[in-house]
Each structure stands twice: as C-alpha cells, then as structure tokens.
Amino acid sequence: MLSSPDLAYCLTAGALNTLFPMHCILDDEGRIVQAGSTLSKVMRRAVVGEALFDLFEIKRPRSLHSLADLQSYTGPKFVLRAVFEAEHPLEFRCVATAMEAGGKTLLIDFAFSADFLDLFSLLQLNASDFKPNDPSLDLIYTIETQRTLVEDSQKLTLALERSRKEAEHAANIDLLTGIANRRFLSSYLRQEPAPIISRCGGFLLHLDLNKFKSINDTSGHSAGDAVLQHTARILDEAAGETGFAARLGGDEFVLLVRGYTSRAAIESLSIGICQRISEPIAHGGHVLQVSTLLSMAVLLLINCSASLTSHSTKQNAAGKTSSSWIKRCFTTITSAKRSSNRSKTGCSWANSFRSFNQRLIRGQTAYPAWKS
C-alpha cells in the first residue's frame, strides 16, 4: 500500500513489477519479501527471503551503516553494491520509500550505474526487462546503432586500405614473373636514394637476354615466358634481403644489389648469375637456352664512412637531387651497353671503383667476357 496524508492506494505485485521491474520490498527486519523480475534476473539468484545486507553493501553515502540508518534515509539517492559479484561488480543507484507512513517496511527501487551498457550484454537483458517508458532503452539503441556504424565504417576503411595496397602491389609487380616492374624501380630509386647511397657497396646491373626472340619465334610464347620466369627467379635470389630485381619489359631486367665492396665479389656474383641463366631449360619437349648481356653501374663501392655520407648529403643539398644520380646511373649503363655492342672486345675493370663523394659513377659491360 502506498499512502499520502489524505489517500492510500493498494498496488498489486504485478503492478509494482510493471512500474518497478528492479525493486524489492523489505520487512522491518531487513529481509526481502518481494522482488521485481529484472532484479532477480540481474542478481542471478533467488533474492526473496534473503537479508538485504547479505546481498548488498552500502557504498554511498558513508553515513549509512545499518538497516535503521536506511529506514530513516527515505527519499535521497544511495548506492548499493552486490557483494558476491567479484569479476563483474554490480552497482545500483537506489532510492527507498516507506510503504506506510511511519512504518519500517521499505520499497527500494534499483537502477543501473553508469556501466549499464556493458551489463546489458553481459546479463543478456532485453526490452521486457525494463519498464515500458524507461529512457535507458532509447539510449542503448542509440549507442548500439552508433557502435554498429563505427564498426561498419572501420570495416569499410580496412577494406579500402586493403584494396589500395592490393592495387598498388599489382601496379608495382610484373604479373608474369612476380618481381618488380619498371614503375616500381623508378619510384623506388626516386624515393629511396639515401639508403642506397648510405650503405657500403652495391651495384645496379642491367641484363638483356640474347636469343630470346628466336625462342619465342620457334618454340612459342609459353617457352619465352618460361625463360623470363627462370631468369626472374635467379635474379630475385641474387638480390637477397636488401636488394631487388625488376623486369623493365620484354627481356630486359635490372638487379640492384647492396653489400658488395670489392671487384672480385661483384665479378663472382655476376658470373654466377650469367652461368645460371645460361643453363638449359626443359619446356614442352624443347630444350631452351639463352645467353646474357650485362651492363653495370657501380655505386659507392669502397671507403664508405661517416665523412663520406656527410659529403654526399652536402652534394644533395647543393642541388644534386635524387633523380640526378639515377639519370647518370642509367646513362652510364646505356653508354656501356652501346660501347659493348660496338667494340665486342674484352671487359676492362680498370678504374671501375670510385667512391661516390668523387661525384662519378662508372659503368662497365661484361658482355664479351661473360657471354655463354
């Protein structure tokens, strides 16, 4: 029964449960004699017959310590905490009112604290667990809608980023051989000059395949593709972890290798590449064999030091941009290749190794000596 100075009203248990699905009624000894359906569900145990202070402890205000304190504290808000929920502590904002004027029987209405959104999923609550006009439902739906939109937006962003990377990868890879293409080589050399210059030792090798056209004409394009793939695998292995191989188009390849500081090491690697490429390949009942034409630009091969790196930086600051040394590099390679085609003479390694701070990159051809 709810009372006022002039009127008294009787509410059934069902009516109380509709209006206050998270309520309990305490007798004058502090035992729960009636509880709302949602409160029982949230507590995950039967609460009727239990003493209030066996289930909850008063967190605020600190002046409340006993049932007598609570019976005299009708009207203002106080906070109760479930004593048995250690992993997921349940806190409730509560308000108590006397069932009868001057009586000791209390009606306590419970409401979730600020973390009710997490508890909503944890306790598997639904709309029927709240009173019909509870604004918490609208807030939950709004937040869940926003969360879904954010998740969808993140998924879309990740998908777009993945598609962008896949497209960029496809644009930088030669589809036939799986190694880098001309676009990647050009972009890499323009964007990453410092790591190339600052490392001790390295060279840029340009490679043409001889007799490739005749293989295409006599054995078919599938045979030519097999030769290109065979060459790409060899160059990719030779590039190691710090370099890379690229196909410029047709039967032209470029290999960037770093970590070589001596003529003997470069000769050994280059001869090994030529010998492996020149090995016969069995394909479709045919034996395929090509030879190679190599042109080379040697980059910063010896005397790499801090002072050298500093000097190179000064040169760039003075106007030697990253593209300038790249152009000189390819110009040197092209000149060496043309010279080799004209002279058909042996390879001279004399004066091939010049430090970068001397502002000179030499190109050499190995065509006559290394042709298989």
Short mmCIF file of C-alpha atoms in Angstrom, two decimals:
data_model
loop_
_atom_site.label_atom_id
_atom_site.label_comp_id
_atom_site.label_asym_id
_atom_site.label_seq_id
_atom_site.Cartn_x
_atom_site.Cartn_y
_atom_site.Cartn_z
CA MET A 1 0.00 0.00 0.00
CA LEU A 2 1.28 3.45 -0.91
CA SER A 3 -0.04 6.28 1.26
CA SER A 4 -0.31 10.06 1.32
CA PRO A 5 -1.63 12.38 4.04
CA ASP A 6 -5.12 12.08 2.62
CA LEU A 7 -5.24 8.97 0.41
CA ALA A 8 -3.99 5.38 0.46
CA TYR A 9 -3.60 3.16 -2.63
CA CYS A 10 -3.04 -0.58 -2.95
CA LEU A 11 -0.82 -1.86 -5.78
CA THR A 12 -0.68 -5.50 -6.73
CA ALA A 13 2.64 -7.31 -7.11
CA GLY A 14 2.12 -7.30 -10.91
CA ALA A 15 1.59 -3.55 -10.96
CA LEU A 16 4.70 -2.99 -8.88
CA ASN A 17 6.69 -5.23 -11.24
CA THR A 18 5.45 -3.26 -14.25
CA LEU A 19 6.34 0.09 -12.73
CA PHE A 20 9.48 -1.03 -10.93
CA PRO A 21 10.93 -4.20 -12.50
CA MET A 22 14.06 -3.69 -10.38
CA HIS A 23 12.50 -3.22 -6.94
CA CYS A 24 12.42 -5.05 -3.68
CA ILE A 25 10.30 -4.73 -0.54
CA LEU A 26 11.98 -5.07 2.86
CA ASP A 27 10.20 -6.07 6.05
CA ASP A 28 11.02 -4.39 9.33
CA GLU A 29 13.87 -6.89 9.87
CA GLY A 30 15.55 -6.07 6.55
CA ARG A 31 14.58 -9.22 4.69
CA ILE A 32 13.37 -9.13 1.10
CA VAL A 33 9.76 -10.22 0.93
CA GLN A 34 9.14 -9.27 -2.71
CA ALA A 35 11.39 -8.56 -5.70
CA GLY A 36 10.93 -7.43 -9.28
CA SER A 37 11.63 -9.90 -12.09
CA THR A 38 14.55 -7.92 -13.50
CA LEU A 39 16.26 -7.61 -10.12
CA SER A 40 16.12 -11.39 -9.67
CA LYS A 41 17.49 -11.89 -13.20
CA VAL A 42 20.31 -9.42 -12.65
CA MET A 43 21.30 -10.98 -9.34
CA ARG A 44 21.18 -14.43 -10.98
CA ARG A 45 19.77 -15.99 -7.84
CA ALA A 46 16.57 -16.03 -5.77
CA VAL A 47 16.57 -12.96 -3.56
CA VAL A 48 13.22 -13.30 -1.79
CA GLY A 49 13.83 -14.37 1.79
CA GLU A 50 17.40 -13.09 1.82
CA ALA A 51 18.58 -10.28 4.09
CA LEU A 52 19.39 -7.14 2.12
CA PHE A 53 22.81 -6.78 3.71
CA ASP A 54 23.68 -10.40 2.87
CA LEU A 55 23.37 -9.46 -0.80
CA PHE A 56 24.45 -5.82 -0.90
CA GLU A 57 26.74 -3.39 0.83
CA ILE A 58 26.19 0.36 1.04
CA LYS A 59 28.88 2.28 -0.88
CA ARG A 60 27.50 5.80 -0.61
CA PRO A 61 26.78 7.79 1.42
CA ARG A 62 29.26 6.63 4.03
CA SER A 63 26.97 7.74 6.83
CA LEU A 64 24.67 4.75 6.19
CA HIS A 65 25.74 1.64 8.11
CA SER A 66 22.65 -0.22 9.27
CA LEU A 67 19.04 -1.00 8.50
CA ALA A 68 17.94 1.70 10.95
CA ASP A 69 20.04 4.26 9.04
CA LEU A 70 18.43 3.15 5.78
CA GLN A 71 14.89 3.30 7.23
CA SER A 72 15.45 6.91 8.19
CA TYR A 73 17.06 7.75 4.80
CA THR A 74 13.95 7.71 2.58
CA GLY A 75 13.94 9.93 -0.49
CA PRO A 76 17.59 10.70 -1.35
CA LYS A 77 19.71 8.53 -3.63
CA PHE A 78 22.16 5.94 -2.26
CA VAL A 79 24.42 3.37 -3.93
CA LEU A 80 24.38 -0.38 -3.26
CA ARG A 81 26.93 -2.89 -4.50
CA ALA A 82 26.37 -6.64 -4.88
CA VAL A 83 28.78 -8.39 -2.52
CA PHE A 84 29.18 -11.67 -4.45
CA GLU A 85 29.97 -10.31 -7.95
CA ALA A 86 33.77 -10.13 -7.79
CA GLU A 87 34.51 -10.47 -11.53
CA HIS A 88 31.83 -8.06 -12.72
CA PRO A 89 30.86 -5.83 -9.76
CA LEU A 90 27.25 -4.70 -9.89
CA GLU A 91 26.47 -1.26 -8.57
CA PHE A 92 23.00 0.22 -8.34
CA ARG A 93 21.64 3.69 -7.76
CA CYS A 94 18.77 3.27 -5.36
CA VAL A 95 16.01 5.22 -3.70
CA ALA A 96 13.90 3.99 -0.75
CA THR A 97 10.46 4.97 0.44
CA ALA A 98 8.32 3.78 3.33
CA MET A 99 5.38 1.60 2.36
CA GLU A 100 3.30 3.17 5.14
CA ALA A 101 3.61 6.45 6.96
CA GLY A 102 5.89 5.93 9.92
CA GLY A 103 6.32 2.25 9.05
CA LYS A 104 9.54 0.27 8.88
CA THR A 105 8.67 -1.60 5.66
CA LEU A 106 10.64 -0.17 2.73
CA LEU A 107 10.19 -0.17 -1.04
CA ILE A 108 13.61 0.16 -2.72
CA ASP A 109 13.85 0.90 -6.44
CA PHE A 110 17.13 -0.07 -8.18
CA ALA A 111 18.70 1.45 -11.31
CA PHE A 112 21.94 0.57 -13.08
CA SER A 113 25.03 2.71 -12.59
CA ALA A 114 26.98 4.30 -15.45
CA ASP A 115 28.39 0.97 -16.70
CA PHE A 116 24.97 -0.47 -17.52
CA LEU A 117 25.79 -0.67 -21.25
CA ASP A 118 28.34 -3.43 -20.64
CA LEU A 119 25.98 -5.16 -18.20
CA PHE A 120 23.18 -5.05 -20.78
CA SER A 121 25.07 -7.59 -22.92
CA LEU A 122 26.70 -9.43 -20.04
CA LEU A 123 23.40 -10.13 -18.28
CA GLN A 124 21.53 -10.77 -21.57
CA LEU A 125 18.86 -8.20 -20.82
CA ASN A 126 16.15 -7.22 -23.30
CA ALA A 127 13.37 -4.65 -23.60
CA SER A 128 10.94 -6.66 -21.48
CA ASP A 129 13.32 -6.38 -18.52
CA PHE A 130 12.75 -2.62 -18.33
CA LYS A 131 9.66 -0.63 -17.65
CA PRO A 132 7.97 0.46 -20.89
CA ASN A 133 8.82 4.17 -20.54
CA ASP A 134 12.41 3.70 -19.39
CA PRO A 135 14.62 6.14 -21.40
CA SER A 136 17.57 3.78 -20.93
CA LEU A 137 16.22 1.70 -23.82
CA ASP A 138 16.44 4.62 -26.23
CA LEU A 139 19.96 5.37 -25.06
CA ILE A 140 21.01 1.74 -25.50
CA TYR A 141 19.54 1.57 -29.01
CA THR A 142 21.23 4.84 -29.97
CA ILE A 143 24.62 3.75 -28.67
CA GLU A 144 24.34 0.31 -30.27
CA THR A 145 23.41 1.94 -33.58
CA GLN A 146 26.42 4.24 -33.34
CA ARG A 147 28.66 1.31 -32.43
CA THR A 148 27.42 -0.66 -35.42
CA LEU A 149 28.00 2.31 -37.72
CA VAL A 150 31.52 2.78 -36.36
CA GLU A 151 32.30 -0.92 -36.81
CA ASP A 152 30.95 -0.85 -40.37
CA SER A 153 32.97 2.28 -41.08
CA GLN A 154 36.11 0.64 -39.73
CA LYS A 155 35.48 -2.48 -41.81
CA LEU A 156 34.98 -0.32 -44.90
CA THR A 157 38.16 1.63 -44.16
CA LEU A 158 40.13 -1.59 -43.74
CA ALA A 159 38.65 -2.99 -46.95
CA LEU A 160 39.52 0.17 -48.87
CA GLU A 161 43.04 0.18 -47.44
CA ARG A 162 43.45 -3.49 -48.35
CA SER A 163 42.17 -2.82 -51.86
CA ARG A 164 44.51 0.16 -52.17
CA LYS A 165 47.50 -1.93 -51.13
CA GLU A 166 46.50 -4.74 -53.46
CA ALA A 167 46.10 -2.31 -56.35
CA GLU A 168 49.42 -0.65 -55.52
CA HIS A 169 51.09 -4.05 -55.29
CA ALA A 170 49.59 -5.12 -58.60
CA ALA A 171 50.74 -1.85 -60.20
CA ASN A 172 54.31 -2.41 -58.99
CA ILE A 173 54.64 -6.11 -59.82
CA ASP A 174 55.32 -7.74 -63.15
CA LEU A 175 52.44 -10.21 -63.40
CA LEU A 176 54.35 -12.74 -65.48
CA THR A 177 57.46 -13.08 -63.33
CA GLY A 178 56.28 -11.86 -59.93
CA ILE A 179 59.20 -9.45 -59.46
CA ALA A 180 59.11 -5.65 -59.52
CA ASN A 181 58.32 -3.78 -62.72
CA ARG A 182 59.64 -0.60 -64.30
CA ARG A 183 57.19 1.58 -62.37
CA PHE A 184 58.37 0.26 -59.01
CA LEU A 185 62.03 0.63 -59.97
CA SER A 186 61.56 4.25 -60.98
CA SER A 187 59.54 5.06 -57.85
CA TYR A 188 61.95 3.24 -55.53
CA LEU A 189 65.05 4.94 -56.84
CA ARG A 190 63.45 8.36 -56.58
CA GLN A 191 62.04 7.90 -53.11
CA GLU A 192 64.81 5.88 -51.51
CA PRO A 193 68.16 7.34 -52.57
CA ALA A 194 69.51 7.75 -49.05
CA PRO A 195 69.51 4.06 -48.05
CA ILE A 196 71.19 3.14 -51.32
CA ILE A 197 73.90 5.79 -51.01
CA SER A 198 74.48 5.36 -47.29
CA ARG A 199 75.15 1.62 -47.44
CA CYS A 200 78.66 0.41 -48.24
CA GLY A 201 78.89 -1.30 -51.54
CA GLY A 202 76.43 -2.04 -54.28
CA PHE A 203 75.81 -2.02 -57.97
CA LEU A 204 72.99 -1.72 -60.45
CA LEU A 205 73.02 -4.41 -63.10
CA HIS A 206 71.11 -4.22 -66.39
CA LEU A 207 70.55 -7.51 -68.18
CA ASP A 208 69.37 -8.42 -71.69
CA LEU A 209 68.66 -11.95 -72.86
CA ASN A 210 70.28 -12.97 -76.16
CA LYS A 211 68.46 -15.40 -78.47
CA PHE A 212 65.20 -14.72 -76.65
CA LYS A 213 63.34 -13.62 -79.79
CA SER A 214 64.32 -16.78 -81.64
CA ILE A 215 62.94 -18.89 -78.76
CA ASN A 216 59.66 -17.00 -78.94
CA ASP A 217 59.51 -17.47 -82.72
CA THR A 218 60.44 -21.16 -82.82
CA SER A 219 59.06 -22.59 -79.56
CA GLY A 220 56.15 -20.28 -78.85
CA HIS A 221 55.35 -17.59 -76.32
CA SER A 222 54.87 -20.09 -73.48
CA ALA A 223 58.50 -21.10 -73.90
CA GLY A 224 59.55 -17.46 -73.84
CA ASP A 225 57.52 -16.94 -70.68
CA ALA A 226 59.30 -19.90 -69.08
CA VAL A 227 62.68 -18.34 -69.89
CA LEU A 228 61.61 -15.00 -68.40
CA GLN A 229 60.33 -16.67 -65.23
CA HIS A 230 63.54 -18.70 -64.95
CA THR A 231 65.61 -15.52 -65.25
CA ALA A 232 63.46 -13.63 -62.73
CA ARG A 233 63.86 -16.38 -60.12
CA ILE A 234 67.63 -16.29 -60.43
CA LEU A 235 67.81 -12.50 -60.16
CA ASP A 236 65.38 -12.44 -57.23
CA GLU A 237 67.55 -14.90 -55.33
CA ALA A 238 70.67 -12.88 -56.12
CA ALA A 239 69.06 -9.67 -54.83
CA GLY A 240 68.92 -11.03 -51.28
CA GLU A 241 67.14 -9.23 -48.47
CA THR A 242 68.48 -5.74 -49.16
CA GLY A 243 68.20 -5.52 -52.93
CA PHE A 244 65.58 -6.34 -55.52
CA ALA A 245 65.13 -7.45 -59.13
CA ALA A 246 62.86 -5.77 -61.64
CA ARG A 247 61.69 -6.52 -65.17
CA LEU A 248 61.71 -3.43 -67.34
CA GLY A 249 59.77 -5.09 -70.13
CA GLY A 250 60.44 -7.66 -72.84
CA ASP A 251 63.68 -9.46 -71.99
CA GLU A 252 65.22 -6.56 -70.04
CA PHE A 253 65.88 -6.87 -66.32
CA VAL A 254 67.54 -4.76 -63.63
CA LEU A 255 69.14 -6.05 -60.45
CA LEU A 256 70.00 -3.79 -57.52
CA VAL A 257 72.47 -5.44 -55.15
CA ARG A 258 73.98 -3.95 -52.00
CA GLY A 259 76.70 -5.07 -49.64
CA TYR A 260 79.45 -5.70 -52.22
CA THR A 261 82.65 -3.69 -51.78
CA SER A 262 85.17 -5.47 -53.98
CA ARG A 263 85.61 -6.14 -57.66
CA ALA A 264 86.15 -9.85 -57.03
CA ALA A 265 82.84 -10.17 -55.19
CA ILE A 266 80.96 -8.37 -57.95
CA GLU A 267 82.65 -10.47 -60.64
CA SER A 268 81.84 -13.67 -58.80
CA LEU A 269 78.17 -12.79 -58.36
CA SER A 270 77.77 -11.58 -61.94
CA ILE A 271 79.46 -14.63 -63.46
CA GLY A 272 77.30 -16.89 -61.31
CA ILE A 273 74.15 -15.12 -62.50
CA CYS A 274 75.16 -15.49 -66.13
CA GLN A 275 76.02 -19.16 -65.74
CA ARG A 276 72.73 -19.98 -64.04
CA ILE A 277 70.66 -18.08 -66.60
CA SER A 278 72.52 -19.84 -69.43
CA GLU A 279 71.69 -23.31 -68.13
CA PRO A 280 69.37 -25.26 -70.47
CA ILE A 281 65.68 -25.30 -69.58
CA ALA A 282 63.36 -28.19 -70.46
CA HIS A 283 59.93 -26.96 -71.53
CA GLY A 284 57.22 -28.68 -73.54
CA GLY A 285 59.59 -31.16 -75.10
CA HIS A 286 62.07 -28.42 -76.03
CA VAL A 287 65.44 -27.54 -74.57
CA LEU A 288 65.67 -23.78 -74.22
CA GLN A 289 68.90 -21.88 -73.72
CA VAL A 290 69.73 -18.18 -73.77
CA SER A 291 72.82 -16.09 -73.15
CA THR A 292 73.09 -12.75 -71.41
CA LEU A 293 74.34 -9.24 -71.92
CA LEU A 294 75.22 -7.40 -68.70
CA SER A 295 75.78 -3.69 -68.15
CA MET A 296 76.68 -2.36 -64.74
CA ALA A 297 76.89 0.87 -62.76
CA VAL A 298 78.95 0.64 -59.57
CA LEU A 299 77.65 2.65 -56.61
CA LEU A 300 79.74 3.70 -53.61
CA LEU A 301 81.90 0.63 -53.57
CA ILE A 302 84.75 1.47 -51.23
CA ASN A 303 85.80 3.79 -48.41
CA CYS A 304 82.31 4.18 -47.02
CA SER A 305 82.45 6.26 -43.83
CA ALA A 306 80.59 8.90 -41.87
CA SER A 307 82.52 11.66 -43.60
CA LEU A 308 81.64 10.21 -46.97
CA THR A 309 77.96 10.08 -46.11
CA SER A 310 78.14 13.64 -44.85
CA HIS A 311 79.81 14.75 -48.05
CA SER A 312 77.11 13.11 -50.15
CA THR A 313 74.47 14.92 -48.12
CA LYS A 314 76.17 18.23 -48.81
CA GLN A 315 76.19 17.47 -52.50
CA ASN A 316 72.46 16.80 -52.46
CA ALA A 317 71.86 20.00 -50.52
CA ALA A 318 73.83 21.85 -53.14
CA GLY A 319 71.50 20.67 -55.86
CA LYS A 320 72.35 17.05 -56.55
CA THR A 321 68.84 15.69 -56.26
CA SER A 322 67.99 12.02 -56.08
CA SER A 323 66.95 11.96 -59.72
CA SER A 324 70.30 13.34 -60.93
CA TRP A 325 72.41 10.41 -59.85
CA ILE A 326 69.74 8.00 -61.08
CA LYS A 327 69.89 9.58 -64.52
CA ARG A 328 73.68 9.38 -64.51
CA CYS A 329 73.42 5.76 -63.44
CA PHE A 330 71.16 4.76 -66.33
CA THR A 331 73.05 6.94 -68.78
CA THR A 332 76.24 5.14 -67.81
CA ILE A 333 74.59 1.76 -68.21
CA THR A 334 73.23 2.68 -71.65
CA SER A 335 76.60 4.00 -72.77
CA ALA A 336 78.36 0.88 -71.56
CA LYS A 337 75.89 -1.35 -73.35
CA ARG A 338 76.26 0.55 -76.63
CA SER A 339 80.03 0.53 -76.29
CA SER A 340 79.99 -3.22 -75.76
CA ASN A 341 77.83 -3.81 -78.80
CA ARG A 342 80.24 -1.75 -80.91
CA SER A 343 83.57 -2.98 -79.59
CA LYS A 344 82.99 -6.72 -78.98
CA THR A 345 86.22 -6.62 -77.02
CA GLY A 346 87.13 -7.85 -73.54
CA CYS A 347 85.93 -6.22 -70.38
CA SER A 348 88.23 -3.79 -68.63
CA TRP A 349 87.79 -3.35 -64.88
CA ALA A 350 90.48 -0.71 -64.56
CA ASN A 351 89.43 2.36 -62.59
CA SER A 352 85.93 0.94 -62.13
CA PHE A 353 85.67 1.62 -58.41
CA ARG A 354 85.22 5.24 -57.48
CA SER A 355 83.75 6.46 -54.21
CA PHE A 356 80.51 8.40 -54.54
CA ASN A 357 81.90 11.53 -52.98
CA GLN A 358 84.11 11.87 -56.05
CA ARG A 359 80.94 12.58 -57.96
CA LEU A 360 81.46 9.85 -60.52
CA ILE A 361 79.65 6.59 -61.33
CA ARG A 362 81.34 4.26 -63.77
CA GLY A 363 79.58 1.73 -65.93
CA GLN A 364 81.14 -1.47 -67.22
CA THR A 365 79.96 -4.13 -69.60
CA ALA A 366 80.67 -7.82 -69.18
CA TYR A 367 79.19 -8.93 -72.47
CA PRO A 368 82.25 -10.33 -74.33
CA ALA A 369 83.91 -11.99 -71.33
CA TRP A 370 80.82 -13.49 -69.71
CA LYS A 371 78.69 -14.38 -72.67
CA SER A 372 77.94 -18.11 -72.52
#
